[in-house]
């Protein structure tokens, strides 16, 4: 690691980037996921966050607590109906006796009012609590338990606080968000995501004075939620490298190269889907493509959706990217401008800390090398 100048505290071998973290992010205990009709243990577990935290504090990174933001911060990128649902559904679920009387210890949808069901009829709010869930949750993998809402709000506070650090002049900051966020759209949630932390950060940067923001998403999966939130906006560029949904991977219905934005946002969306098995060199070439496109957009600040599930050992994706490549990606993305990094996916506990630390080390050295 380079040690000259740049970030305060960026001594050789020490990570000077501030880590925004709140322990409420551990309160979300999804209790597994229902995948293809069967409840599995799931991989989006609290140990992910503690593992990352240990790696970063071990490298000397300073920890800062997030500032509590009011609901306006999330309502700037999400519909009130979604936010209200997430805030109240667990209490409604308990009041309805689902855990105590029916053995349903987590909120999970079972009926979805898709166009295939409605066939042109207007969407009505159903009377039954268990039927309301499908209005907002678009898969069966994204369960809600007693501490989910507290964790979701703590994660958005971390993201907004990291953005505020950038607005105040820091070259980089990192929000250790859990649960992740990039699959949460304007009015819906899924993919182990509830509210969109990266979108909250991007909007906070805009509100803090950045005329244009670029989001670079290097999670192994396409951030369909982030794309949807900014798809028709010219002020926030979204670029993603991910495993090709056309090869059969989540989110299946979005993430294709032809999705380039619409209306004023035409051209401000860029997807680079990669084949399963793709390794470092083509992955970094894709990151370079995204950075080149984002650079043309003229960003004054950058949000990095930092999923490290493209790691070779990760159980959730078939990409084969090393920690060294993640570090190189961090260096390249840092050259775009000041970066608020937001944790997304990454599920291989033994290597998770190394990948996140590597990326942040790259961000730090990329800035000091300028
Ligand atoms: Zn992912």
XYZ file of C-alpha atoms and ligand atoms in Angstrom, residues 182-183 219-221 309 345 347, ligand 1:
9
model
C -29.183 -2.979 -4.268
C -32.088 -5.329 -5.117
C -21.585 -7.033 -6.675
C -21.790 -10.328 -8.565
C -25.498 -9.752 -9.208
C -19.716 -12.175 -3.980
C -23.359 -8.967 -0.933
C -21.183 -14.621 1.587
Zn -24.889 -10.315 -4.946
